[in-house]
PDB file of C-alpha atoms in Angstrom:
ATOM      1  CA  UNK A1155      22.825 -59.704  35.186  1.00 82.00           C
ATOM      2  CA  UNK A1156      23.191 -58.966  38.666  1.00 77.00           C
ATOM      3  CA  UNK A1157      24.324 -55.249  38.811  1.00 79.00           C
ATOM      4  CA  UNK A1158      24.417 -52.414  41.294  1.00 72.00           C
ATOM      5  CA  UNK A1159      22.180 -49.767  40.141  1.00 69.00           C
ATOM      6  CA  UNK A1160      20.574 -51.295  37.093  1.00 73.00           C
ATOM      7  CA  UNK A1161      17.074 -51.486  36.606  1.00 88.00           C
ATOM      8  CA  UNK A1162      16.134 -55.052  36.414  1.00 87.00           C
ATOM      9  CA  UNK A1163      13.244 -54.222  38.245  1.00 89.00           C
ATOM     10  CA  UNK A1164      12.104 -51.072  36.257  1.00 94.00           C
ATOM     11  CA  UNK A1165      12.731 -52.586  33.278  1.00 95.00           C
ATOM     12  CA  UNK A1166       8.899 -53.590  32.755  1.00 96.00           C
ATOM     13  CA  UNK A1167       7.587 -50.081  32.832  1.00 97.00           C
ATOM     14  CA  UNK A1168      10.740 -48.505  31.268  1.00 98.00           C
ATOM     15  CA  UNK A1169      11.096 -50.701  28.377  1.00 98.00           C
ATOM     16  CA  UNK A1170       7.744 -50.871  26.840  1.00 98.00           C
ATOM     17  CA  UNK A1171       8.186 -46.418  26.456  1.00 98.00           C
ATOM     18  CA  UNK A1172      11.882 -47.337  24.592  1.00 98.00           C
ATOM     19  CA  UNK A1173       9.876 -50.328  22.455  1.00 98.00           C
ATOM     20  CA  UNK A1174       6.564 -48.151  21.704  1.00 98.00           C
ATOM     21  CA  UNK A1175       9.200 -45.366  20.255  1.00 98.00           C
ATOM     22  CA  UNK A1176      11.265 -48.029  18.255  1.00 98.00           C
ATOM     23  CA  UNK A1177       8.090 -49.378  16.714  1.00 98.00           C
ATOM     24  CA  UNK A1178       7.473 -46.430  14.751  1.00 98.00           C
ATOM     25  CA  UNK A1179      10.217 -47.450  12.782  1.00 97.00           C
ATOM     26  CA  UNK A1180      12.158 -44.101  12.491  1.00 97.00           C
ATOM     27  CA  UNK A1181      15.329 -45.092  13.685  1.00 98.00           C
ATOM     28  CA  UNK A1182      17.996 -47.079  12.535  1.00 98.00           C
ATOM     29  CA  UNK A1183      19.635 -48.284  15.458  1.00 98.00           C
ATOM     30  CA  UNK A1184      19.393 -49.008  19.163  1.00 98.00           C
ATOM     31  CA  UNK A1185      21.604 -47.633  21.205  1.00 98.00           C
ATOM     32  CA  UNK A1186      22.671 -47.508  24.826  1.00 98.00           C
ATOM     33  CA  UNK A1187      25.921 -45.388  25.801  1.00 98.00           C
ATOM     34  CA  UNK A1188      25.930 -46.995  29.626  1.00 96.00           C
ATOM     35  CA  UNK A1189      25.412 -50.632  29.099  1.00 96.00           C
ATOM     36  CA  UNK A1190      26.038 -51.966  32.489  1.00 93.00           C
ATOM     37  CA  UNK A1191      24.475 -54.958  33.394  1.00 93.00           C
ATOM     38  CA  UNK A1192      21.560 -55.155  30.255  1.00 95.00           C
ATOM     39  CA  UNK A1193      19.151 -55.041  32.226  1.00 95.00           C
ATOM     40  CA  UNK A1194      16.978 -52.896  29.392  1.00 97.00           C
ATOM     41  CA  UNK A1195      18.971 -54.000  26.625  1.00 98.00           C
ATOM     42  CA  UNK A1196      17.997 -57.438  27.241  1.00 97.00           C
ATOM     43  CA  UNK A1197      14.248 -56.426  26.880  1.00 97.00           C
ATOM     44  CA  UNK A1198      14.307 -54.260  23.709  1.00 98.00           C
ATOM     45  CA  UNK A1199      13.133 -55.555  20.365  1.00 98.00           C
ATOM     46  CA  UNK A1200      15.419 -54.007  17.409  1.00 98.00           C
ATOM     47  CA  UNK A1201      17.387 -55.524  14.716  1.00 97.00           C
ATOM     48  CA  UNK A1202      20.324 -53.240  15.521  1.00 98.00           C
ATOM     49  CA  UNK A1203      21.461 -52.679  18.987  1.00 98.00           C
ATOM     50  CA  UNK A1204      24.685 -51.021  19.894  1.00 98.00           C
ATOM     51  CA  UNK A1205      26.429 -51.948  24.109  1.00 98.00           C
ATOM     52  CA  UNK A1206      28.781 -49.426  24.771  1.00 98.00           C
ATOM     53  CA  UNK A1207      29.836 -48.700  28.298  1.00 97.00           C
ATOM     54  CA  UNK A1208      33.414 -47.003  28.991  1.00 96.00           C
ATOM     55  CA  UNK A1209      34.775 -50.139  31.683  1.00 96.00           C
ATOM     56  CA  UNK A1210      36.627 -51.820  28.489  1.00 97.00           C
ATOM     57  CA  UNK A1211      37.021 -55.197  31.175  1.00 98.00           C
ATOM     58  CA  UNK A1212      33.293 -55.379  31.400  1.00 97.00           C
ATOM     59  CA  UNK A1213      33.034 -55.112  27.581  1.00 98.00           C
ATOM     60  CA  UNK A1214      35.655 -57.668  27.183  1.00 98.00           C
ATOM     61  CA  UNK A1215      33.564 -59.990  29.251  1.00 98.00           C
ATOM     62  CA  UNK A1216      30.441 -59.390  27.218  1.00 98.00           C
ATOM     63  CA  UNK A1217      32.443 -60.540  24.291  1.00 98.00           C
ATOM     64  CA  UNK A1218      34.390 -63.250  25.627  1.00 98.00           C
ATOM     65  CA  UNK A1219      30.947 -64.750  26.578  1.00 98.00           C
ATOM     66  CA  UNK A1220      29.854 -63.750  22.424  1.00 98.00           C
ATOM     67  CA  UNK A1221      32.697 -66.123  21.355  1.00 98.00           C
ATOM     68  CA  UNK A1222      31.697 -68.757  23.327  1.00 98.00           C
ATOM     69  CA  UNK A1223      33.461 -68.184  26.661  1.00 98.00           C
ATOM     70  CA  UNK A1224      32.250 -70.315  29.528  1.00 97.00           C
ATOM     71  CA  UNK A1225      32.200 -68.809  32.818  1.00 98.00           C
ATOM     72  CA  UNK A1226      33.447 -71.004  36.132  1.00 97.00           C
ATOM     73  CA  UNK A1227      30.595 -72.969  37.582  1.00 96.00           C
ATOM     74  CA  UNK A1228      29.580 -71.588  40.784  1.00 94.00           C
ATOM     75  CA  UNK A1229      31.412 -72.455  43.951  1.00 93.00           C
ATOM     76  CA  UNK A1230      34.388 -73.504  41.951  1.00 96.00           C
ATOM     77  CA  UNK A1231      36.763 -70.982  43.313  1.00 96.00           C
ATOM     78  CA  UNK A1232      36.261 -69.473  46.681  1.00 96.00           C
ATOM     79  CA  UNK A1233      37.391 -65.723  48.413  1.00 96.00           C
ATOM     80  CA  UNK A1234      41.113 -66.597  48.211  1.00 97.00           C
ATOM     81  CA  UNK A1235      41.002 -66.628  44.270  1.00 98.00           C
ATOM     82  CA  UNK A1236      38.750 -63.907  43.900  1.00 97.00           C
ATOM     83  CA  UNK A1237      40.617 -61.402  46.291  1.00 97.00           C
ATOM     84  CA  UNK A1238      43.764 -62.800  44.411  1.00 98.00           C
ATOM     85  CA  UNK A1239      42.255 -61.481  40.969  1.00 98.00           C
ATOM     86  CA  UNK A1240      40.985 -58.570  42.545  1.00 98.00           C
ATOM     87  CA  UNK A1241      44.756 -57.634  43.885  1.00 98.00           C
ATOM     88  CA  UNK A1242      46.126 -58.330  40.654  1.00 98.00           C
ATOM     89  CA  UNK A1243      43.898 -56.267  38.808  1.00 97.00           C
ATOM     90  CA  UNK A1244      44.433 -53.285  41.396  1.00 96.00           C
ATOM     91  CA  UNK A1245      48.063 -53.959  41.152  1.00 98.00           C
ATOM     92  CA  UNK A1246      47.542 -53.857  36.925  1.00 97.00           C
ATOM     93  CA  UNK A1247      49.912 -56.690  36.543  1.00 98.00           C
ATOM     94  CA  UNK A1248      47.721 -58.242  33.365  1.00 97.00           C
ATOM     95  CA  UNK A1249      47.827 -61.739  35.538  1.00 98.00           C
ATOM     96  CA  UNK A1250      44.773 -62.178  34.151  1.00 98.00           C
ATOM     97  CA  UNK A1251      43.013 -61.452  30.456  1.00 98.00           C
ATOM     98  CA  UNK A1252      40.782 -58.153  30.151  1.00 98.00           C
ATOM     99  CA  UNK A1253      37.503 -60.667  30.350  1.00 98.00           C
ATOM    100  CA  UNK A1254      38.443 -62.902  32.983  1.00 98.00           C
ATOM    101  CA  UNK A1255      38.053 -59.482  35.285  1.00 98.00           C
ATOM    102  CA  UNK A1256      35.443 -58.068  33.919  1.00 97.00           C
ATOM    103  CA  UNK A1257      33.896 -61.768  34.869  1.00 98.00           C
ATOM    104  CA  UNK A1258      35.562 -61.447  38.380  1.00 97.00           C
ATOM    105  CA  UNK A1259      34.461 -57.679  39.001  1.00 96.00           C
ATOM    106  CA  UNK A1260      30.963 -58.509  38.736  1.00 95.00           C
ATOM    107  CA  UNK A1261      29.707 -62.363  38.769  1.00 96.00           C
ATOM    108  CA  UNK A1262      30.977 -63.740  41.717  1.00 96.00           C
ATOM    109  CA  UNK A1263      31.154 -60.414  43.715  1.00 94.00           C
ATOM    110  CA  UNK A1264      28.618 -60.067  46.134  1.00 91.00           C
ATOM    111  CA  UNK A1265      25.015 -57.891  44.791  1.00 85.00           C
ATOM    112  CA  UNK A1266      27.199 -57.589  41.687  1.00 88.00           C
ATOM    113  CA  UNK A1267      28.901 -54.015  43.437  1.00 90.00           C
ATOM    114  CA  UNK A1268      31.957 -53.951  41.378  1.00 92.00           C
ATOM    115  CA  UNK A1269      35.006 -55.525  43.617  1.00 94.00           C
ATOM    116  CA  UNK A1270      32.698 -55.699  46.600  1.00 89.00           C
ATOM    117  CA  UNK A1271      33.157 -58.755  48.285  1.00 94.00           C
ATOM    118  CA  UNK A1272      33.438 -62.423  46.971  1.00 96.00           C
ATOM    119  CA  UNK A1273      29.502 -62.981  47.671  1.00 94.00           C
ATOM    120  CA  UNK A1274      29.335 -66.408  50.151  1.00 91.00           C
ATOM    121  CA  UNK A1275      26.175 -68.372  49.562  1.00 89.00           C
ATOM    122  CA  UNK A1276      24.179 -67.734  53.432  1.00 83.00           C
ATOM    123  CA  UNK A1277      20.776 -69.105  54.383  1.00 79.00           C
ATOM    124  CA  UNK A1278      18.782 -70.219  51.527  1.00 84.00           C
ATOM    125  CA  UNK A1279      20.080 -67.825  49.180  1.00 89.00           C
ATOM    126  CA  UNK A1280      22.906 -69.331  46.473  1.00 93.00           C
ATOM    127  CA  UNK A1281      23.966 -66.179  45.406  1.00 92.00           C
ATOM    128  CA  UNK A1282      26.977 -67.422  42.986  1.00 92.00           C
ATOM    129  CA  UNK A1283      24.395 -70.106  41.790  1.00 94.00           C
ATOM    130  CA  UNK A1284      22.229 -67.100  41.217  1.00 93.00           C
ATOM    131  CA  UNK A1285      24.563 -64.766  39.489  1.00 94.00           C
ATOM    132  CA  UNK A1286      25.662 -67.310  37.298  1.00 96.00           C
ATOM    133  CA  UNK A1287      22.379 -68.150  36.372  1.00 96.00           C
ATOM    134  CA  UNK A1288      21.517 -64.690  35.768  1.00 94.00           C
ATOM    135  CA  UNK A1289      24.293 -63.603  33.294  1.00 96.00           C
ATOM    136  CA  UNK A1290      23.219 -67.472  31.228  1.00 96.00           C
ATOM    137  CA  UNK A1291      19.792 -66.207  30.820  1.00 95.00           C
ATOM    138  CA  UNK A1292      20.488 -62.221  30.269  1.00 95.00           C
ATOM    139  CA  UNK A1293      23.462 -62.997  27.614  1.00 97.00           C
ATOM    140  CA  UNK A1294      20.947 -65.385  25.241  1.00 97.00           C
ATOM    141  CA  UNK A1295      18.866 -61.529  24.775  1.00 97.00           C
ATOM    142  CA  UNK A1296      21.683 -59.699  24.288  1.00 98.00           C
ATOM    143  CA  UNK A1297      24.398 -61.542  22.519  1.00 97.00           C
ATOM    144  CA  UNK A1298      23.773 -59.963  19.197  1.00 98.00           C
ATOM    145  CA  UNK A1299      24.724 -57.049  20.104  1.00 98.00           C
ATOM    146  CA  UNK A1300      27.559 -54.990  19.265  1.00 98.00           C
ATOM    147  CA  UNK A1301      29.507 -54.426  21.930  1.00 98.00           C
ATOM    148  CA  UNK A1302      32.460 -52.021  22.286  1.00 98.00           C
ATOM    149  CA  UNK A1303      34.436 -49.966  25.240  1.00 98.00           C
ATOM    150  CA  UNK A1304      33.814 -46.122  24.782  1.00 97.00           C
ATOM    151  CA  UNK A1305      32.617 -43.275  26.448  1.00 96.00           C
ATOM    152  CA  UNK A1306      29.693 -41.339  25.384  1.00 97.00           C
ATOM    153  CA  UNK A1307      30.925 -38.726  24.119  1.00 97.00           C
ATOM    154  CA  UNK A1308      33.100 -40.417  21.796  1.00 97.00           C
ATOM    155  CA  UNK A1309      30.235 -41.557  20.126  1.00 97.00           C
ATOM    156  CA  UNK A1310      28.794 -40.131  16.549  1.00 95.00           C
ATOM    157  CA  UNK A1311      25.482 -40.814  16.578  1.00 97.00           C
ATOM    158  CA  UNK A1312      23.171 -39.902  14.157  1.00 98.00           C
ATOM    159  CA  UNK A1313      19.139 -41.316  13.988  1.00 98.00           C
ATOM    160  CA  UNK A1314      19.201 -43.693  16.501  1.00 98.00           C
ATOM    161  CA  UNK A1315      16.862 -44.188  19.743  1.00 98.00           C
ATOM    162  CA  UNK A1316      19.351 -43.810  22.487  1.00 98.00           C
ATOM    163  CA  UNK A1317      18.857 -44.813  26.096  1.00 98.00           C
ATOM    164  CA  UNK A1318      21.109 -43.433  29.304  1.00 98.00           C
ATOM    165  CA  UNK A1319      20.976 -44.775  32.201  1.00 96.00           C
ATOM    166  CA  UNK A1320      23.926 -42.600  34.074  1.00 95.00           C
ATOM    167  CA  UNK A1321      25.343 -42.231  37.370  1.00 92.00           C
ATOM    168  CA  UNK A1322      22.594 -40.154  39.840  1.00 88.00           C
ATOM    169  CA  UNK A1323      23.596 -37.067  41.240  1.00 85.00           C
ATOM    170  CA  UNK A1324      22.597 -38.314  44.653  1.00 72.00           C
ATOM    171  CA  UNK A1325      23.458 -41.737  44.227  1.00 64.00           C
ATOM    172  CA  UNK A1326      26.958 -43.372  44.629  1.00 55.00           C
ATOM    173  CA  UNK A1327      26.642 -45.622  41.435  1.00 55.00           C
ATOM    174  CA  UNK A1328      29.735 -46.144  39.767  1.00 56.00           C
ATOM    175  CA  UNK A1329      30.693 -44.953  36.571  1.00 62.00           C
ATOM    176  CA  UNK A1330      33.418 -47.339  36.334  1.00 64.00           C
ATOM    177  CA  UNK A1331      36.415 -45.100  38.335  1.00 70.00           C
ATOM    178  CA  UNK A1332      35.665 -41.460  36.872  1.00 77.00           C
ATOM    179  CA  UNK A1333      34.020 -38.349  38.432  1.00 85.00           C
ATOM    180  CA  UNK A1334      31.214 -38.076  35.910  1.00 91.00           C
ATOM    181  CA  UNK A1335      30.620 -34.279  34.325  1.00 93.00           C
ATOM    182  CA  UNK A1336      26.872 -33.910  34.372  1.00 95.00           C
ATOM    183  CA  UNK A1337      27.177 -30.472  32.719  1.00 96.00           C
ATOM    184  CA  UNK A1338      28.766 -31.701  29.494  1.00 96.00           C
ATOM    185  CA  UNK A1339      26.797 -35.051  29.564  1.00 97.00           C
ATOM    186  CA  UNK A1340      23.714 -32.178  29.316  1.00 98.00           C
ATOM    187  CA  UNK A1341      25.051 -30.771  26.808  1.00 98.00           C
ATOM    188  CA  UNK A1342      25.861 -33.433  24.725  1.00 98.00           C
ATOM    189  CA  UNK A1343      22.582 -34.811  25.159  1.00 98.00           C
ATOM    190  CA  UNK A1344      21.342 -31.108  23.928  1.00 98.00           C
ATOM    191  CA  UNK A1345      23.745 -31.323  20.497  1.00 98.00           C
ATOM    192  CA  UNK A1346      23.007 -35.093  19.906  1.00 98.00           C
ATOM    193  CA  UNK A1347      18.946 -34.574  20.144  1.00 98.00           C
ATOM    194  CA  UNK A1348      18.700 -32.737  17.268  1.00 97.00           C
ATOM    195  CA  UNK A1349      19.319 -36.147  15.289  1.00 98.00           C
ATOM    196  CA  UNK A1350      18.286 -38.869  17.862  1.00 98.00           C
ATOM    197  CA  UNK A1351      15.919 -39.379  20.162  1.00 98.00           C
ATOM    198  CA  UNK A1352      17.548 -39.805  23.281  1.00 98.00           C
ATOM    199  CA  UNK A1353      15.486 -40.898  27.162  1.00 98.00           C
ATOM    200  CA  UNK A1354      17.200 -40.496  30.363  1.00 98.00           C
ATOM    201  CA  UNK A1355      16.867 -42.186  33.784  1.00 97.00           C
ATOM    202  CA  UNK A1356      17.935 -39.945  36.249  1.00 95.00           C
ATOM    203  CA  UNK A1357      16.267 -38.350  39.758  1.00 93.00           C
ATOM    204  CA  UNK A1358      16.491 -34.818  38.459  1.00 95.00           C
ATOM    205  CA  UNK A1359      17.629 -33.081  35.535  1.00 97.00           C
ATOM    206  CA  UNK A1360      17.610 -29.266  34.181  1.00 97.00           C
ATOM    207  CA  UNK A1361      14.481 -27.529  33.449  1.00 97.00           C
ATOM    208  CA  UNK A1362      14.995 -27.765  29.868  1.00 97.00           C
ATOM    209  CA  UNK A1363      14.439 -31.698  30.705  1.00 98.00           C
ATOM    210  CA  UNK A1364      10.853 -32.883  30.800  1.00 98.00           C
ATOM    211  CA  UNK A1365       9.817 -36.086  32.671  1.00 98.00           C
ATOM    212  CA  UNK A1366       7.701 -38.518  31.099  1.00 97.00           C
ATOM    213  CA  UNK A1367       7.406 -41.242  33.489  1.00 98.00           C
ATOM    214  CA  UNK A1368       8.266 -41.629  37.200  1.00 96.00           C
ATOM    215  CA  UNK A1369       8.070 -44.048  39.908  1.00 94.00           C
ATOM    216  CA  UNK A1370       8.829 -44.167  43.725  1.00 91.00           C
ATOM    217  CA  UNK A1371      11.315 -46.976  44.412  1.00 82.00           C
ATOM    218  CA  UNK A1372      13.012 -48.874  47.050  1.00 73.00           C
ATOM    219  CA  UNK A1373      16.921 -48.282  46.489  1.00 62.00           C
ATOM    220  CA  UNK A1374      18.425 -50.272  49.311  1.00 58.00           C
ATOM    221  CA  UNK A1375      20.310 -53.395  49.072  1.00 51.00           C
ATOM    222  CA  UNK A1376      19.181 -53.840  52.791  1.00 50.00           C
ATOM    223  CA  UNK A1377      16.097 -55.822  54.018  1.00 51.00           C
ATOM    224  CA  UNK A1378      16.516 -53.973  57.214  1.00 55.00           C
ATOM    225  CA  UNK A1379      17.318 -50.099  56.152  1.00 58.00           C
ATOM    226  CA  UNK A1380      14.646 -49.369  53.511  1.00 64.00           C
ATOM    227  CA  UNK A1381      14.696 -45.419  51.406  1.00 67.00           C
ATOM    228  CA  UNK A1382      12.989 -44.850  48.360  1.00 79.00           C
ATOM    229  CA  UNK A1383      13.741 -42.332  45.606  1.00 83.00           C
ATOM    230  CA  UNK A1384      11.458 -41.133  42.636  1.00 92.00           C
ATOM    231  CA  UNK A1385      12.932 -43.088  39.281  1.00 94.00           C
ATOM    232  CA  UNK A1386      12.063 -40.796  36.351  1.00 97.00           C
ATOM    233  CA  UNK A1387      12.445 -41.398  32.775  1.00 98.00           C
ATOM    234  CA  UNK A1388      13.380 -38.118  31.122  1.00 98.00           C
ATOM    235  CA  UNK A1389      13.870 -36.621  27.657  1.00 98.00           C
ATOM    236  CA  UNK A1390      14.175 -33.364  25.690  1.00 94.00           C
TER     237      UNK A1390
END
């Protein structure tokens, strides 16, 4: 779906590496600690593909949508009910079940930026027609998965393919509402490789990292303020 920071568009050159790895059949499971909006996930050919990502409301929407959930046509609520939801969940006055703002958080909200703004359709661009039409067509590729609300270092992994696509150092995607610890997510990554194989997107890493892909990138949301970055695919 629609989702600040994920790589919809890097997904063609990213996912073929994850796919040509699987392929070799060595692994047991799929797995991807930092879900987020699918956008690889939803391109990845395994019989056994784990979702986790630690915002449990994002999760919960994920599943709601698995058990048959159907999502508000577009346009059928406008700002006043989405800054409503948004208060309530700020407020954490459980209004409102887990999925309904995971749903809220993201669809409707303007470039899918988590509680942006309640995204107003402008020019020729529908965006709630878009989003909505987005998360339809990304949830048919990844509703068998199994989807669950953890961190990643809660998770006991052991001979799986893993794929993180973390927070950047120099970027300010969100990793729901935590600092992120970059030295114990490299060390983790260090203890877990010994019994995975584990790839990382990231824009640098430690030296012990090697790259084995890269790409220079637009990363703005903005037609008129343009910067690019270097996306590199990293492992150990």
């Amino acid at each position: 779906m629609v989702y600040v920071g994920g790589k919809k568009k890097l997904a063609k050159y990213i996912c073929p590496i994850l796919q040509k790895e699987l392929d070799t059949g060595k692994y047991s499971a799929y797995v991807e600690p930092f879900g987020g909006g699918g956008n690889i996930m939803e391109n990845i050919n395994f019989s056994i593909r784990y979702f986790y990502d630690i915002n449990k409301y994002l999760i919960a929407f994920y599943k709601a949508l698995q058990d048959g959930w159907e999502m508000p046509q577009p346009n059928s609520f406008g700002a006043e009910h989405y800054n409503e939801v948004k208060n309530s969940f700020k407020l954490k006055d459980g209004k409102y079940p887990d999925y309904y703002y995971g749903y809220m958080m993201f669809v409707p909200s303007y470039n899918g930026r988590m509680w942006g703004s309640y995204a107003k359709d402008g020019g020729q661009r529908l965006y709630q027609k878009e989003h909505y039409l987005s998360v339809k067509e990304s949830f048919l590729k990844i509703k068998n998965c199994i989807f669950e609300a953890k961190s990643y270092d809660e998770l006991k992994l052991n001979n799986c393919l893993i794929y993180c696509d973390i927070p950047y150092r120099e970027s300010k995607k969100q990793y729901y509402d935590i600092d992120f610890n970059y030295r114990n997510f490299y060390d983790w990554v260090r203890t877990n490789s010994k019994n995975n194989k584990i790839f990382i997107s990231e824009m640098t890493m430690p030296n012990d990292f090697k790259i084995i892909w890269e790409k220079e990138c637009n990363r703005s949301l903005s037609h008129q303020k343009k910067f690019f970055i270097t996306e590199k695919l990293y492992t150990i």
